Coordinates of C-alpha atoms in Angstrom, one line a residue:
X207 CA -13.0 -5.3 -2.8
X208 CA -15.1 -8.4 -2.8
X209 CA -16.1 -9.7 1.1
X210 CA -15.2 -13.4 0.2
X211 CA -11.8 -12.6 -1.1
X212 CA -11.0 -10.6 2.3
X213 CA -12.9 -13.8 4.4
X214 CA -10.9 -16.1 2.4
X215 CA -7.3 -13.9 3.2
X216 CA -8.8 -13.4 7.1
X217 CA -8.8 -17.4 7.5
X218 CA -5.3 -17.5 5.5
X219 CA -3.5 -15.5 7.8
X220 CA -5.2 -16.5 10.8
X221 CA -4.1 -20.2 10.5
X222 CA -0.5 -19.0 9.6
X223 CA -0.4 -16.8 12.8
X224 CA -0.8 -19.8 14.8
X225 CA 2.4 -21.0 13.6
X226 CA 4.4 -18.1 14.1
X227 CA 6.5 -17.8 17.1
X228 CA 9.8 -18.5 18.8
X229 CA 7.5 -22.1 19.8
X230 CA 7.6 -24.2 16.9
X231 CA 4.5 -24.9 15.8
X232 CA 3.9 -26.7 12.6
X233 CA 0.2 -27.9 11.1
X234 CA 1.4 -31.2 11.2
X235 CA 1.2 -30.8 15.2
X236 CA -2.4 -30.3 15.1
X237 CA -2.5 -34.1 14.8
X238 CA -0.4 -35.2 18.0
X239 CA 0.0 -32.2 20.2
X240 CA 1.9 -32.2 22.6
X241 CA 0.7 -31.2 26.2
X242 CA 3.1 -28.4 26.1
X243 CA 2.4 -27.4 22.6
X244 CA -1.2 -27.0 23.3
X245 CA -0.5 -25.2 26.5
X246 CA 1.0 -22.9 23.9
X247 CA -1.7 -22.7 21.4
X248 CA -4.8 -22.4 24.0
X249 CA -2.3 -20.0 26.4
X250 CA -0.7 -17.5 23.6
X251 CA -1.4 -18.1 20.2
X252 CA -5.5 -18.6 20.2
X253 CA -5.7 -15.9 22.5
X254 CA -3.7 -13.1 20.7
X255 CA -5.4 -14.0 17.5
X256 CA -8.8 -13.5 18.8
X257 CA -7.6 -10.2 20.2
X258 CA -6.0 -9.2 17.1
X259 CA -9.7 -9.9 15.1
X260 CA -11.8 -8.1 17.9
X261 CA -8.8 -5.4 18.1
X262 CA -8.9 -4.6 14.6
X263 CA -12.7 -5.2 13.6
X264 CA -13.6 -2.8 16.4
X265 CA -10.7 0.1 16.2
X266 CA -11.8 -0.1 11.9
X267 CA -15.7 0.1 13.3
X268 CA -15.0 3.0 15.0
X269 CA -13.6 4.9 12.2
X270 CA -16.2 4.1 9.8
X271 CA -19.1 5.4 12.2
X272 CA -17.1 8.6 13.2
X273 CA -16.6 9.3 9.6
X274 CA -20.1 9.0 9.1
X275 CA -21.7 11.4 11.7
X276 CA -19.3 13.8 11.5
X277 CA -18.9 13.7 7.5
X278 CA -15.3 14.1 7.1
X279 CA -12.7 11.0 6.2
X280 CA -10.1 12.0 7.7
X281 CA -11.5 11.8 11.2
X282 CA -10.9 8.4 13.5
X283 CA -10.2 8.0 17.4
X284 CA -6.5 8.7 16.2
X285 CA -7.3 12.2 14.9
X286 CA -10.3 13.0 17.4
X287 CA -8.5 12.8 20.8
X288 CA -10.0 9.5 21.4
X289 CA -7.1 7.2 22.3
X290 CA -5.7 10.0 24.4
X291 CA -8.6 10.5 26.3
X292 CA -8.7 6.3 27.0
X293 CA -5.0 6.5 28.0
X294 CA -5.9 9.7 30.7
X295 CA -8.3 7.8 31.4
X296 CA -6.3 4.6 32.7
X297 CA -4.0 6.9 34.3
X298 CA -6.8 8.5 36.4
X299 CA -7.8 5.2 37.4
X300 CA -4.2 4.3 38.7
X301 CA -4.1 7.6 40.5
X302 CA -7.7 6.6 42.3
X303 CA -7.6 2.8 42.8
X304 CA -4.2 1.8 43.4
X305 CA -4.9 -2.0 43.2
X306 CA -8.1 -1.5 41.0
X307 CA -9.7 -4.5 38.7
X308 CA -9.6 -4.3 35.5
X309 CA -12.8 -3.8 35.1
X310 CA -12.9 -0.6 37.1
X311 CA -9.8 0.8 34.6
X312 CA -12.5 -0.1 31.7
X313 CA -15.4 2.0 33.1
X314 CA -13.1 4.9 33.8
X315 CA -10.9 5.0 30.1
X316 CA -14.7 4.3 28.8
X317 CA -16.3 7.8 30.8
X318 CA -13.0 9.5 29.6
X319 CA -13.0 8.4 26.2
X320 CA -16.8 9.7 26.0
X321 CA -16.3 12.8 27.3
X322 CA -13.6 13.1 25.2
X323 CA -15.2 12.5 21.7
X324 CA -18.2 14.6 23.1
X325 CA -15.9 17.3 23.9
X326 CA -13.9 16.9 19.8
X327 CA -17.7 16.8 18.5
X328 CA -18.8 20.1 20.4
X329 CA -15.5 21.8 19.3
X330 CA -16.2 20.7 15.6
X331 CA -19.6 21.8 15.7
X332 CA -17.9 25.8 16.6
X333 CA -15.7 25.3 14.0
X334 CA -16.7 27.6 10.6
X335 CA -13.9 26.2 8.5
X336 CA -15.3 22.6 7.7
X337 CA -12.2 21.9 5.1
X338 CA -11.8 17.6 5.0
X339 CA -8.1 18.6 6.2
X340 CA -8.3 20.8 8.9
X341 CA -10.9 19.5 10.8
X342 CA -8.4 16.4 11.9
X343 CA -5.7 18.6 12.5
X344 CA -8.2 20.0 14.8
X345 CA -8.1 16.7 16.2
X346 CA -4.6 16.0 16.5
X347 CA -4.5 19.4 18.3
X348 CA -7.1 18.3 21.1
X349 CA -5.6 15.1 21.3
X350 CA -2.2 17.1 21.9
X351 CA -3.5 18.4 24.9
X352 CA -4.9 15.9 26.5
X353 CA -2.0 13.8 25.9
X354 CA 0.3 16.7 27.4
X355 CA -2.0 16.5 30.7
X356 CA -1.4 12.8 31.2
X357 CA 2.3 13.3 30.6
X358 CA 2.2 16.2 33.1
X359 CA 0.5 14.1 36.0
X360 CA 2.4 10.8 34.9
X361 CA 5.6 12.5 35.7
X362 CA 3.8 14.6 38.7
X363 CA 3.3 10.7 40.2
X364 CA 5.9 9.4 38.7
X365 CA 3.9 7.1 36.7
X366 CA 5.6 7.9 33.3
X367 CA 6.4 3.9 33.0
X368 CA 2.7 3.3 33.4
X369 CA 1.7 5.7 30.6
X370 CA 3.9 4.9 28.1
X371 CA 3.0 1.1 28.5
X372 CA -0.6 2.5 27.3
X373 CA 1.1 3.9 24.2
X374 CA 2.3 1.0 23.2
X375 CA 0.3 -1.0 20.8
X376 CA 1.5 -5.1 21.5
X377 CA -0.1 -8.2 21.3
X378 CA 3.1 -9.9 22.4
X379 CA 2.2 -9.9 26.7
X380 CA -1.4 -11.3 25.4
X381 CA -1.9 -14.2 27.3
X382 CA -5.4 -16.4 28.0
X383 CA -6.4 -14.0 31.4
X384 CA -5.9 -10.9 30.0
X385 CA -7.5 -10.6 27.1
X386 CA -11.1 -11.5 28.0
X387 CA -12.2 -7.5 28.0
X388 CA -12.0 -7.2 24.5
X389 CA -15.1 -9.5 24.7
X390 CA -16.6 -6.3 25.6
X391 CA -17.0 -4.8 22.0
X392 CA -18.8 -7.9 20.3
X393 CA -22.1 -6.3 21.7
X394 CA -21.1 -3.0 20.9
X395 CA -20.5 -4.3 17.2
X396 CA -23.6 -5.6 17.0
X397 CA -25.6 -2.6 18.1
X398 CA -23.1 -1.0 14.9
X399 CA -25.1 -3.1 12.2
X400 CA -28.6 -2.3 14.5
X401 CA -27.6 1.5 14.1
X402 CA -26.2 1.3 10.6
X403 CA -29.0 3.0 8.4
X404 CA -30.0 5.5 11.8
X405 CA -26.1 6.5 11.1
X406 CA -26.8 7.4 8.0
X407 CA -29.1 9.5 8.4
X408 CA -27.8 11.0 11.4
X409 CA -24.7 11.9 9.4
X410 CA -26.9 14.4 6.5
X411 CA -27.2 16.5 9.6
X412 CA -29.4 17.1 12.6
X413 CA -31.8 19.0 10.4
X414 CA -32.6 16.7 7.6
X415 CA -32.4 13.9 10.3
X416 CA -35.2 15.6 12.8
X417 CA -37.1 15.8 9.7
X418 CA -36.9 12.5 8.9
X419 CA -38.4 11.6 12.4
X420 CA -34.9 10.5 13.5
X421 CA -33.6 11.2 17.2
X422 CA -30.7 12.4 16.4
X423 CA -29.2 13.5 19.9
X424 CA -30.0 9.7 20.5
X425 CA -28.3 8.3 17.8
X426 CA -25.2 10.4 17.7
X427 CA -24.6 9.4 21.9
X428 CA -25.1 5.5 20.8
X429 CA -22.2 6.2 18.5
X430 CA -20.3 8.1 20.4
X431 CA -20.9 5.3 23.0
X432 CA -19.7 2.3 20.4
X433 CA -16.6 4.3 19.9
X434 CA -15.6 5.2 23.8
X435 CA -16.4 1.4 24.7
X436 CA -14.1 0.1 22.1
X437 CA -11.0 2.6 22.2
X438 CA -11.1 1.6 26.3
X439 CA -11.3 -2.1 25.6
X440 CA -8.6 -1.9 23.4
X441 CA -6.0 0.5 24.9
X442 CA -6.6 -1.4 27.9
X443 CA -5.9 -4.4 26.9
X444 CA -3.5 -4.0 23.5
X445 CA -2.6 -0.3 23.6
X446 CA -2.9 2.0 20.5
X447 CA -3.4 1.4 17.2
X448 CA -2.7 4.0 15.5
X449 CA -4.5 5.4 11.9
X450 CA -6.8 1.7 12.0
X451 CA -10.1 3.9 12.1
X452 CA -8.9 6.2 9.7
X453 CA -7.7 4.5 6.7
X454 CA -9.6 1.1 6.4
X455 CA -13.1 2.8 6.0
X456 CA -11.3 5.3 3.6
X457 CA -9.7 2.0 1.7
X458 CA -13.1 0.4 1.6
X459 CA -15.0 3.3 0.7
X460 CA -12.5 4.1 -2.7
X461 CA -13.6 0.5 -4.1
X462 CA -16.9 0.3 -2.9
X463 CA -18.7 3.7 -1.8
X464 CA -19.8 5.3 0.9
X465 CA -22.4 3.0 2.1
X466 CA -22.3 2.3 5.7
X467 CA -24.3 -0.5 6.2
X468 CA -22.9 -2.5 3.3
X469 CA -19.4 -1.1 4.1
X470 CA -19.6 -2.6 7.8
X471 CA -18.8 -6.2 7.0
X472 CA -15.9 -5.3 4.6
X473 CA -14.6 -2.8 6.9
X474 CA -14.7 -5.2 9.9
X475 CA -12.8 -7.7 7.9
X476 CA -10.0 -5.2 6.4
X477 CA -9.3 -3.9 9.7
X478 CA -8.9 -7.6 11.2
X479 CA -7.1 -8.6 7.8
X480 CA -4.5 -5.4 8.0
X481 CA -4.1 -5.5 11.9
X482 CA -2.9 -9.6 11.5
X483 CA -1.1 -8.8 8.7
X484 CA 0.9 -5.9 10.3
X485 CA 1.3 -8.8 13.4
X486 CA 2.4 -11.3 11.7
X487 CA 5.0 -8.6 9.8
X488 CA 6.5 -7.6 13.4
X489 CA 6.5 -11.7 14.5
X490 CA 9.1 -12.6 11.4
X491 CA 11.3 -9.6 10.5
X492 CA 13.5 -9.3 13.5
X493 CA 12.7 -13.5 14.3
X494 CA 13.1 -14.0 17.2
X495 CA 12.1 -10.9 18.5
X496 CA 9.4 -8.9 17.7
X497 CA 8.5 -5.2 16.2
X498 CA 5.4 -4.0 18.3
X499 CA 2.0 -3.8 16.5
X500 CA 2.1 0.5 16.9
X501 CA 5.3 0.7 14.8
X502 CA 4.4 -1.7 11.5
X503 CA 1.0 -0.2 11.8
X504 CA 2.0 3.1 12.3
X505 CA 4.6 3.4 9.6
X506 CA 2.0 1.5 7.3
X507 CA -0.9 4.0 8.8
X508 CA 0.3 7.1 8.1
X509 CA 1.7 6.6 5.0
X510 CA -1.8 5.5 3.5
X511 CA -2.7 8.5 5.4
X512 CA -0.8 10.9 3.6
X513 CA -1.6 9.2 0.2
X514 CA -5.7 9.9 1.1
X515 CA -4.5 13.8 1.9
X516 CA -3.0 13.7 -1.8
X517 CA -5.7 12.2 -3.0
X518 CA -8.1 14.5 -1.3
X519 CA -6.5 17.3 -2.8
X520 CA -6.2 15.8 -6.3
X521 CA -9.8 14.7 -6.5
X522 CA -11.0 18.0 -4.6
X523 CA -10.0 20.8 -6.1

């Protein structure tokens, strides 16, 4: 899966995305746009496509560096309790700050998310039975739970509106206001290609890694920070998006290997390249109205998923 080729799809579907909407928008407008026209490019369209890149680059980041420290493929903030963790999260915030910025929702779906993660990791490391399959289920499990104690507290305070908004992947109600916090994870992905070889290691284990003069308590938290920042940005601002972190590192990894660092780039783009593609997908099939992101990408998600748990078992045994 040559980088160029996915570059070369990224900027293909990113230009036709512009166009798509119940606004007509043709190329040909670029050349004498009209004042409401480009109310509607620098209002809707530019701003949900650069969520959609950041969403997807990020959510697909994630993945790849969770895979890597814990050494199983099959876990992503989907299948590590994660995104459930962000949404209690946000609910916690609604419960404490009734009128609270933005911002303040970040931090506290960010601490949640953490301790989350931190809480999946300690729970794998008691776990004997390291099989590539149960581990997520594990997950999934954990995840369960958490999302069963949101439910609980949403209906307690009768915020169960609230919550399901936050399981809701769309990009449709992204407007140019309310999308700036995904400019969040940019630094966060850049710390990801600063990290990418002290991943590596960190992921043969905390022994090999100590010996190799690696702090690995250190490198495992910066991680586990990269991944809490971005599942909070995005739930926050876009909602879930379901199975991204689990099977675009899995996809890159069948054509190219499992090396992270030259794996980042590709990874980054697939997630962007599937995330607009499964946008664009919900835009035009019901036209005028749309499918949200959560469904196309969830149907699409876990059926790549269960095609990597066939293959697992093919290849594995």
């Amino acid at each position: 899966m040559k980088t160029r080729y996915l570059v070369a799809v990224l900027i293909a579907l990113s230009f036709y995305s512009l166009f798509v909407g119940v606004i007509q928008l043709t190329p040909a407008d670029l050349f004498g746009l009209t004042s409401r026209k480009a109310q509607v490019l620098a209002v809707s369209r530019i701003p949900r496509l650069v969520s959609i890149l950041l969403s997807g680059m990020s959510m697909s980041l994630c993945g790849l560096i969770m895979q890597q420290l814990t050494q199983n493929k099959f876990v992503s903030p989907t299948t590590a309790g994660t995104l459930d963790s962000a949404r209690l999260g946000i609910l916690i915030s609604l419960l404490l700050f009734t009128s609270a910025a933005p911002i303040v929702k970040m931090a506290t779906a960010f601490l949640f998310a953490l301790l989350g993660t931190y809480t999946f990791t300690k729970i794998l490391d008691r776990v004997k039975f390291k099989d590539a399959v149960f581990i997520p289920l594990v997950g999934l499990m954990f995840g369960g739970i958490v999302n069963s104690v949101s439910t609980f507290i949403a209906y307690r305070f009768d915020l169960i509106q609230n919550i399901s908004a936050w399981l809701m992947g769309d990009f449709s109600l992204i407007l140019q206001g309310r999308y700036e916090l995904l400019y969040a994870v940019v630094p966060t992905l850049v710390l990801a290609y600063v990290y990418a070889n002290r991943f590596t290691i960190a992921g043969m284990g905390e022994e090999i890694a100590t010996t190799l003069g690696l702090n690995y308590r250190q490198v495992v938290n910066v991680g586990l920070g990269i991944v809490a920042l971005c599942t909070a940005a995005v739930v926050l601002t876009v909602g879930t998006l379901p199975f991204l972190g689990l099977i675009v590192p899995n996809l890159i990894s069948i054509y190219r290997g499992d090396h992270l660092q030259r794996n980042l780039t590709a990874t980054a783009l697939l997630g962007a390249v599937i995330v607009l593609a499964c946008d664009i997908l919900g835009r035009i099939i019901i036209y005028p109205y749309e499918i949200p992101i959560n469904v196309t990408l969830g149907v699409l998600g876990s059926g790549v998923f269960i095609y990597l748990i066939a293959r697992q078992y093919a290849y594995g045994h």
